[in-house]
Amino acid sequence: MACMRRIEKPSPTEAPLLFEFDPKPAEEMLTALGGLPLVVQAFRSLRLPGSVKQHLVVKERQRGYDEATFVESFVILNAAGGECLDDFERLRADPGIESKAYGSKADESQILKSPSA
């Protein structure tokens, strides 16, 4: 019986990186929370706001944010590592989220607004 040799596959960690590091300082605003817009895109691409609207009715009045906005806000808070309502303040204070993801403060998405506001 012949001995079968195991073919060694190279580890992905041995491959070169798919990007180059640029040592020049970036002129635009950067944030460690830059992945949050992708969470929002996934939430909306899965049509979860419509599902929330269909299956969750909490509000009795038509003022303020709707249920889907509240759910989206808490999904984002969870993705950012938030643990309490006070952590919404940290999201609102991040200048990189404001400038990179949602434009100026005037047209900032409602997702970063505290539900208690």
CSV table of C-alpha atoms in Angstrom, one decimal:
chain,number,residue,atom,x,y,z
A,1,MET,CA,0.0,0.0,0.0
A,2,ALA,CA,1.5,3.3,-1.1
A,3,CYS,CA,1.7,6.1,1.4
A,4,MET,CA,-0.4,9.0,0.4
A,5,ARG,CA,1.4,12.3,0.8
A,6,ARG,CA,-0.6,15.2,2.1
A,7,ILE,CA,-0.4,18.3,-0.1
A,8,GLU,CA,0.4,21.3,2.0
A,9,LYS,CA,-1.8,24.3,1.1
A,10,PRO,CA,-0.3,27.7,1.8
A,11,SER,CA,-1.9,29.6,4.6
A,12,PRO,CA,-3.9,32.7,3.7
A,13,THR,CA,-1.8,34.5,6.3
A,14,GLU,CA,1.2,34.0,4.1
A,15,ALA,CA,-0.3,35.8,1.1
A,16,PRO,CA,0.6,39.4,0.5
A,17,LEU,CA,-2.0,42.0,1.6
A,18,LEU,CA,-4.4,43.2,-1.0
A,19,PHE,CA,-3.8,46.8,-0.2
A,20,GLU,CA,-0.9,49.1,0.3
A,21,PHE,CA,-0.3,51.3,3.3
A,22,ASP,CA,-0.1,55.0,2.5
A,23,PRO,CA,2.0,56.7,5.2
A,24,LYS,CA,0.7,60.2,4.2
A,25,PRO,CA,-1.9,61.5,6.7
A,26,ALA,CA,-5.4,61.3,5.4
A,27,GLU,CA,-7.1,64.7,4.8
A,28,GLU,CA,-10.6,63.3,5.3
A,29,MET,CA,-12.2,62.4,8.6
A,30,LEU,CA,-11.6,58.8,9.6
A,31,THR,CA,-13.4,56.7,12.3
A,32,ALA,CA,-13.1,53.3,13.9
A,33,LEU,CA,-16.9,53.0,13.4
A,34,GLY,CA,-16.6,53.2,9.6
A,35,GLY,CA,-18.3,49.9,9.1
A,36,LEU,CA,-21.7,51.1,10.5
A,37,PRO,CA,-23.0,52.3,7.1
A,38,LEU,CA,-22.6,48.7,5.9
A,39,VAL,CA,-24.7,47.5,8.8
A,40,VAL,CA,-27.4,50.1,7.8
A,41,GLN,CA,-27.2,48.9,4.2
A,42,ALA,CA,-27.6,45.3,5.2
A,43,PHE,CA,-30.5,46.1,7.4
A,44,ARG,CA,-32.3,48.0,4.6
A,45,SER,CA,-31.3,45.5,1.9
A,46,LEU,CA,-32.9,42.7,3.8
A,47,ARG,CA,-36.1,44.8,3.8
A,48,LEU,CA,-36.2,44.7,7.6
A,49,PRO,CA,-37.8,48.2,8.0
A,50,GLY,CA,-40.8,46.9,6.1
A,51,SER,CA,-40.9,43.8,8.2
A,52,VAL,CA,-40.7,45.8,11.4
A,53,LYS,CA,-43.5,48.0,10.2
A,54,GLN,CA,-45.6,45.0,9.4
A,55,HIS,CA,-45.0,43.0,12.6
A,56,LEU,CA,-44.2,45.5,15.3
A,57,VAL,CA,-46.7,48.1,16.5
A,58,VAL,CA,-45.7,49.9,19.7
A,59,LYS,CA,-46.5,53.6,19.1
A,60,GLU,CA,-50.0,54.9,19.6
A,61,ARG,CA,-49.3,58.3,17.9
A,62,GLN,CA,-47.9,59.3,14.6
A,63,ARG,CA,-45.2,61.7,15.9
A,64,GLY,CA,-41.5,61.1,16.4
A,65,TYR,CA,-39.6,58.3,14.9
A,66,ASP,CA,-41.3,55.1,13.6
A,67,GLU,CA,-40.6,51.6,15.0
A,68,ALA,CA,-38.3,50.7,12.2
A,69,THR,CA,-36.0,53.7,13.0
A,70,PHE,CA,-35.9,52.6,16.6
A,71,VAL,CA,-35.0,49.0,15.7
A,72,GLU,CA,-32.4,50.2,13.2
A,73,SER,CA,-30.9,52.5,15.8
A,74,PHE,CA,-30.5,49.6,18.3
A,75,VAL,CA,-29.0,47.3,15.7
A,76,ILE,CA,-26.4,50.0,15.0
A,77,LEU,CA,-25.8,50.5,18.7
A,78,ASN,CA,-25.3,46.8,19.1
A,79,ALA,CA,-22.9,46.6,16.1
A,80,ALA,CA,-20.9,49.4,17.5
A,81,GLY,CA,-20.5,47.6,20.9
A,82,GLY,CA,-22.9,49.9,22.8
A,83,GLU,CA,-24.5,48.6,25.9
A,84,CYS,CA,-26.8,51.3,27.1
A,85,LEU,CA,-28.7,54.4,25.9
A,86,ASP,CA,-25.8,56.7,26.9
A,87,ASP,CA,-23.7,55.0,24.1
A,88,PHE,CA,-25.9,56.7,21.5
A,89,GLU,CA,-24.1,59.9,22.6
A,90,ARG,CA,-20.7,58.3,21.6
A,91,LEU,CA,-22.1,57.6,18.1
A,92,ARG,CA,-23.5,61.1,17.7
A,93,ALA,CA,-20.2,62.6,18.8
A,94,ASP,CA,-18.1,60.6,16.2
A,95,PRO,CA,-17.2,63.2,13.5
A,96,GLY,CA,-16.1,60.4,11.1
A,97,ILE,CA,-19.6,58.9,11.0
A,98,GLU,CA,-21.1,62.3,10.4
A,99,SER,CA,-18.9,63.3,7.5
A,100,LYS,CA,-18.1,59.9,5.9
A,101,ALA,CA,-21.4,58.1,6.1
A,102,TYR,CA,-24.2,60.6,6.3
A,103,GLY,CA,-23.0,63.9,5.1
A,104,SER,CA,-23.3,67.1,7.1
A,105,LYS,CA,-25.1,67.3,10.4
A,106,ALA,CA,-28.0,69.0,8.7
A,107,ASP,CA,-28.9,65.9,6.6
A,108,GLU,CA,-27.5,63.3,9.1
A,109,SER,CA,-29.6,60.1,9.1
A,110,GLN,CA,-32.0,59.6,11.9
A,111,ILE,CA,-30.3,56.4,13.0
A,112,LEU,CA,-27.9,58.1,15.2
A,113,LYS,CA,-30.4,60.1,17.0
A,114,SER,CA,-31.2,58.9,20.5
A,115,PRO,CA,-34.6,57.3,20.9
A,116,SER,CA,-35.2,59.3,24.0
A,117,ALA,CA,-34.5,62.6,22.1
